[in-house]
Amino acid sequence: MSKRLRNVAGIAMATGLLVSVAPAQAQVETGPWTSYSPSFTVQERGCGTVSNLTFQLTCSTASGDQRAERRYATYTGGTRQFEGSFRITSLGGTRISLKQTFREAPSAGPFWMLAVERGGRLYAVHGGATIATGATVGTTVRVNTVHNTSTEHRTYINGSRAHTYASSGTSFYDKFGAYRTSSGQGPATVTWSNVRFWRK
């Protein structure tokens, strides 16, 4: 092979590698999915602190509003997918919400919440169903939620479907971080990574 052809082949191979690692679509369910980047605000209340994608509750208070979260922009209608990975770096408390889907309309309030207990059990706050186990300190866990606002909210843990929840309504938004549930308490430190959003 000539030097020129070797160079062309090398460029093609490098380009192919770049294409193969770029996320062409969402990690779960069939598309086509369109990537988008919703805006967000940071929420720090009580003993909650946020530093980029690290969320910390520094106290063991079992009452009051203790939260460290990102609140993303409201979405209306259609199907949306969230993906993110979390790693609990310390958990002196228990029953800390990690990912939430909130409803804005027709009635505002928490719609679906994923929380963790000391020991690594992930569960749905509303209803208490176990979603997965093994979310122990130091373990990275990938979460995908696929939400058709008018029919169903589906949760995947590390790529496997783990929970389904009926949905009705028009306007919702995503939150993640570390939030003390009504039966929980800190301290806790959680770091999120690889956060992405899609719609169809």
mmCIF file of C-alpha atoms in Angstrom:
data_model
loop_
_atom_site.group_PDB
_atom_site.id
_atom_site.type_symbol
_atom_site.label_atom_id
_atom_site.label_comp_id
_atom_site.label_asym_id
_atom_site.label_seq_id
_atom_site.Cartn_x
_atom_site.Cartn_y
_atom_site.Cartn_z
ATOM 1 C CA MET A 1 0.000 0.000 0.000
ATOM 2 C CA SER A 2 1.314 3.431 -0.909
ATOM 3 C CA LYS A 3 2.023 6.018 1.753
ATOM 4 C CA ARG A 4 -0.893 8.124 0.475
ATOM 5 C CA LEU A 5 -3.317 5.207 0.688
ATOM 6 C CA ARG A 6 -2.050 4.345 4.160
ATOM 7 C CA ASN A 7 -2.715 7.937 5.235
ATOM 8 C CA VAL A 8 -6.226 7.855 3.776
ATOM 9 C CA ALA A 9 -6.921 4.524 5.486
ATOM 10 C CA GLY A 10 -5.612 5.903 8.762
ATOM 11 C CA ILE A 11 -7.860 8.955 8.508
ATOM 12 C CA ALA A 12 -10.855 6.763 7.675
ATOM 13 C CA MET A 13 -10.105 4.495 10.628
ATOM 14 C CA ALA A 14 -9.742 7.469 12.988
ATOM 15 C CA THR A 15 -12.984 8.954 11.679
ATOM 16 C CA GLY A 16 -14.737 5.621 12.144
ATOM 17 C CA LEU A 17 -13.540 5.438 15.729
ATOM 18 C CA LEU A 18 -14.809 8.926 16.405
ATOM 19 C CA VAL A 19 -18.201 8.060 14.955
ATOM 20 C CA SER A 20 -18.434 4.841 16.935
ATOM 21 C CA VAL A 21 -17.981 6.538 20.309
ATOM 22 C CA ALA A 22 -20.329 9.450 19.629
ATOM 23 C CA PRO A 23 -23.810 8.748 21.033
ATOM 24 C CA ALA A 24 -25.990 8.493 17.916
ATOM 25 C CA GLN A 25 -29.139 7.825 19.932
ATOM 26 C CA ALA A 26 -30.359 7.204 23.443
ATOM 27 C CA GLN A 27 -29.116 4.230 25.403
ATOM 28 C CA VAL A 28 -32.500 2.519 25.784
ATOM 29 C CA GLU A 29 -35.599 1.938 23.615
ATOM 30 C CA THR A 30 -35.975 2.513 19.907
ATOM 31 C CA GLY A 31 -35.806 5.952 18.367
ATOM 32 C CA PRO A 32 -35.470 8.063 16.484
ATOM 33 C CA TRP A 33 -34.368 10.231 19.397
ATOM 34 C CA THR A 34 -33.296 13.864 19.111
ATOM 35 C CA SER A 35 -30.712 15.105 21.596
ATOM 36 C CA TYR A 36 -31.375 18.404 23.345
ATOM 37 C CA SER A 37 -29.942 20.434 26.223
ATOM 38 C CA PRO A 38 -32.562 21.898 28.568
ATOM 39 C CA SER A 39 -31.614 24.752 30.874
ATOM 40 C CA PHE A 40 -31.445 24.193 34.616
ATOM 41 C CA THR A 41 -31.315 25.967 37.945
ATOM 42 C CA VAL A 42 -29.422 24.862 41.057
ATOM 43 C CA GLN A 43 -31.361 24.324 44.272
ATOM 44 C CA GLU A 44 -29.565 24.414 47.637
ATOM 45 C CA ARG A 45 -31.713 24.315 50.753
ATOM 46 C CA GLY A 46 -31.030 23.507 54.372
ATOM 47 C CA CYS A 47 -27.637 21.800 54.574
ATOM 48 C CA GLY A 48 -27.541 21.028 50.839
ATOM 49 C CA THR A 49 -24.580 22.157 48.747
ATOM 50 C CA VAL A 50 -23.879 21.776 45.027
ATOM 51 C CA SER A 51 -20.477 21.879 43.331
ATOM 52 C CA ASN A 52 -20.893 21.242 39.601
ATOM 53 C CA LEU A 53 -22.209 17.633 39.515
ATOM 54 C CA THR A 54 -21.453 16.777 43.154
ATOM 55 C CA PHE A 55 -24.424 17.060 45.504
ATOM 56 C CA GLN A 56 -24.024 16.951 49.262
ATOM 57 C CA LEU A 57 -26.194 16.950 52.365
ATOM 58 C CA THR A 58 -23.832 17.796 55.197
ATOM 59 C CA CYS A 59 -26.157 17.283 58.175
ATOM 60 C CA SER A 60 -28.067 14.408 59.773
ATOM 61 C CA THR A 61 -31.212 16.482 60.268
ATOM 62 C CA ALA A 62 -34.339 14.326 59.892
ATOM 63 C CA SER A 63 -36.712 17.248 59.321
ATOM 64 C CA GLY A 64 -37.016 20.304 57.131
ATOM 65 C CA ASP A 65 -36.096 20.869 53.510
ATOM 66 C CA GLN A 66 -32.617 19.435 52.951
ATOM 67 C CA ARG A 67 -31.733 19.380 49.270
ATOM 68 C CA ALA A 68 -28.938 19.784 46.739
ATOM 69 C CA GLU A 69 -30.298 19.428 43.205
ATOM 70 C CA ARG A 70 -30.461 20.538 39.603
ATOM 71 C CA ARG A 71 -33.955 21.407 38.395
ATOM 72 C CA TYR A 72 -34.303 21.226 34.606
ATOM 73 C CA ALA A 73 -36.681 23.138 32.348
ATOM 74 C CA THR A 74 -40.299 22.033 32.021
ATOM 75 C CA TYR A 75 -41.260 19.802 29.101
ATOM 76 C CA THR A 76 -44.757 19.510 27.669
ATOM 77 C CA GLY A 77 -46.163 16.486 25.842
ATOM 78 C CA GLY A 78 -44.394 13.870 23.749
ATOM 79 C CA THR A 79 -41.809 11.362 24.986
ATOM 80 C CA ARG A 80 -38.619 12.391 26.791
ATOM 81 C CA GLN A 81 -35.600 10.416 27.892
ATOM 82 C CA PHE A 82 -33.166 11.279 30.664
ATOM 83 C CA GLU A 83 -29.860 9.488 31.163
ATOM 84 C CA GLY A 84 -27.295 9.962 33.902
ATOM 85 C CA SER A 85 -24.924 7.968 36.065
ATOM 86 C CA PHE A 86 -24.555 8.468 39.785
ATOM 87 C CA ARG A 87 -21.943 7.323 42.275
ATOM 88 C CA ILE A 88 -22.582 7.616 45.998
ATOM 89 C CA THR A 89 -19.283 8.591 47.566
ATOM 90 C CA SER A 90 -20.583 8.634 51.143
ATOM 91 C CA LEU A 91 -23.868 7.779 52.828
ATOM 92 C CA GLY A 92 -24.046 8.268 56.562
ATOM 93 C CA GLY A 93 -27.818 8.657 56.339
ATOM 94 C CA THR A 94 -30.523 6.802 54.428
ATOM 95 C CA ARG A 95 -33.572 7.236 52.175
ATOM 96 C CA ILE A 96 -32.104 9.954 49.987
ATOM 97 C CA SER A 97 -33.847 10.787 46.709
ATOM 98 C CA LEU A 98 -31.475 10.800 43.738
ATOM 99 C CA LYS A 99 -33.699 11.381 40.671
ATOM 100 C CA GLN A 100 -37.151 12.937 40.467
ATOM 101 C CA THR A 101 -39.794 13.608 37.844
ATOM 102 C CA PHE A 102 -42.130 16.407 38.909
ATOM 103 C CA ARG A 103 -45.532 17.229 37.454
ATOM 104 C CA GLU A 104 -46.468 20.870 36.850
ATOM 105 C CA ALA A 105 -49.862 20.439 35.180
ATOM 106 C CA PRO A 106 -52.658 19.741 35.682
ATOM 107 C CA SER A 107 -51.677 19.387 39.370
ATOM 108 C CA ALA A 108 -48.211 20.322 40.640
ATOM 109 C CA GLY A 109 -46.118 18.042 42.847
ATOM 110 C CA PRO A 110 -43.748 15.064 42.977
ATOM 111 C CA PHE A 111 -44.747 12.466 40.384
ATOM 112 C CA TRP A 112 -41.948 9.864 40.583
ATOM 113 C CA MET A 113 -38.913 9.686 42.873
ATOM 114 C CA LEU A 114 -35.975 7.256 42.896
ATOM 115 C CA ALA A 115 -34.326 6.995 46.324
ATOM 116 C CA VAL A 116 -31.602 4.938 47.973
ATOM 117 C CA GLU A 117 -31.427 3.345 51.401
ATOM 118 C CA ARG A 118 -28.259 2.661 53.328
ATOM 119 C CA GLY A 119 -27.182 -0.746 52.047
ATOM 120 C CA GLY A 120 -27.815 0.071 48.400
ATOM 121 C CA ARG A 121 -31.511 -0.616 47.779
ATOM 122 C CA LEU A 122 -33.014 1.679 45.143
ATOM 123 C CA TYR A 123 -36.750 2.143 45.522
ATOM 124 C CA ALA A 124 -39.712 4.181 44.292
ATOM 125 C CA VAL A 125 -40.693 6.643 47.008
ATOM 126 C CA HIS A 126 -44.346 6.519 45.965
ATOM 127 C CA GLY A 127 -45.400 2.945 46.707
ATOM 128 C CA GLY A 128 -42.036 1.757 48.057
ATOM 129 C CA ALA A 129 -41.354 -0.806 45.307
ATOM 130 C CA THR A 130 -37.769 -2.039 45.054
ATOM 131 C CA ILE A 131 -36.294 -0.929 41.728
ATOM 132 C CA ALA A 132 -32.794 -2.406 42.101
ATOM 133 C CA THR A 133 -30.157 -3.348 44.646
ATOM 134 C CA GLY A 134 -26.397 -2.862 44.715
ATOM 135 C CA ALA A 135 -26.243 0.951 44.683
ATOM 136 C CA THR A 136 -23.570 0.839 47.355
ATOM 137 C CA VAL A 137 -20.963 3.477 48.158
ATOM 138 C CA GLY A 138 -18.438 3.727 45.328
ATOM 139 C CA THR A 139 -20.572 1.909 42.714
ATOM 140 C CA THR A 140 -21.541 3.733 39.515
ATOM 141 C CA VAL A 141 -25.165 3.209 38.478
ATOM 142 C CA ARG A 142 -26.707 4.359 35.178
ATOM 143 C CA VAL A 143 -30.302 5.580 35.249
ATOM 144 C CA ASN A 144 -32.546 6.112 32.225
ATOM 145 C CA THR A 145 -36.106 7.329 32.455
ATOM 146 C CA VAL A 146 -38.356 7.254 29.399
ATOM 147 C CA HIS A 147 -41.481 9.325 29.903
ATOM 148 C CA ASN A 148 -44.487 9.427 27.613
ATOM 149 C CA THR A 149 -46.348 12.154 29.473
ATOM 150 C CA SER A 150 -49.817 10.868 28.634
ATOM 151 C CA THR A 151 -49.314 7.127 29.250
ATOM 152 C CA GLU A 152 -46.236 5.802 31.067
ATOM 153 C CA HIS A 153 -42.972 6.528 32.894
ATOM 154 C CA ARG A 154 -40.354 3.761 32.557
ATOM 155 C CA THR A 155 -37.118 3.416 34.524
ATOM 156 C CA TYR A 156 -34.012 1.509 33.429
ATOM 157 C CA ILE A 157 -31.091 0.690 35.710
ATOM 158 C CA ASN A 158 -27.817 -0.110 33.924
ATOM 159 C CA GLY A 159 -29.781 -0.665 30.718
ATOM 160 C CA SER A 160 -32.405 -3.053 32.129
ATOM 161 C CA ARG A 161 -36.024 -2.027 32.552
ATOM 162 C CA ALA A 162 -36.744 -2.002 36.279
ATOM 163 C CA HIS A 163 -39.930 -0.020 36.938
ATOM 164 C CA THR A 164 -43.081 1.191 35.165
ATOM 165 C CA TYR A 165 -45.464 3.844 36.429
ATOM 166 C CA ALA A 166 -48.680 5.078 34.795
ATOM 167 C CA SER A 167 -48.607 8.712 33.686
ATOM 168 C CA SER A 168 -51.173 11.345 32.861
ATOM 169 C CA GLY A 169 -50.705 15.049 32.518
ATOM 170 C CA THR A 170 -49.124 17.614 30.261
ATOM 171 C CA SER A 171 -46.166 19.381 31.891
ATOM 172 C CA PHE A 172 -43.277 17.804 33.828
ATOM 173 C CA TYR A 173 -39.624 18.426 34.676
ATOM 174 C CA ASP A 174 -36.552 16.426 35.725
ATOM 175 C CA LYS A 175 -34.481 16.868 38.882
ATOM 176 C CA PHE A 176 -31.475 15.007 40.212
ATOM 177 C CA GLY A 177 -28.972 15.329 43.031
ATOM 178 C CA ALA A 178 -29.470 14.507 46.719
ATOM 179 C CA TYR A 179 -32.731 15.249 48.521
ATOM 180 C CA ARG A 180 -33.882 14.137 51.965
ATOM 181 C CA THR A 181 -37.168 12.234 51.690
ATOM 182 C CA SER A 182 -39.795 12.657 54.399
ATOM 183 C CA SER A 183 -38.494 9.518 56.144
ATOM 184 C CA GLY A 184 -34.796 10.071 55.416
ATOM 185 C CA GLN A 185 -31.761 11.936 56.662
ATOM 186 C CA GLY A 186 -28.208 12.758 55.626
ATOM 187 C CA PRO A 187 -25.363 13.060 55.470
ATOM 188 C CA ALA A 188 -24.840 11.991 51.876
ATOM 189 C CA THR A 189 -22.593 12.856 48.945
ATOM 190 C CA VAL A 190 -23.519 11.898 45.376
ATOM 191 C CA THR A 191 -21.678 12.650 42.138
ATOM 192 C CA TRP A 192 -23.527 12.497 38.815
ATOM 193 C CA SER A 193 -21.956 12.198 35.360
ATOM 194 C CA ASN A 194 -22.797 11.671 31.667
ATOM 195 C CA VAL A 195 -26.129 13.489 31.922
ATOM 196 C CA ARG A 196 -28.025 13.602 28.613
ATOM 197 C CA PHE A 197 -31.554 14.281 27.341
ATOM 198 C CA TRP A 198 -33.508 13.225 24.261
ATOM 199 C CA ARG A 199 -37.023 13.678 22.900
ATOM 200 C CA LYS A 200 -39.235 12.240 20.184
#
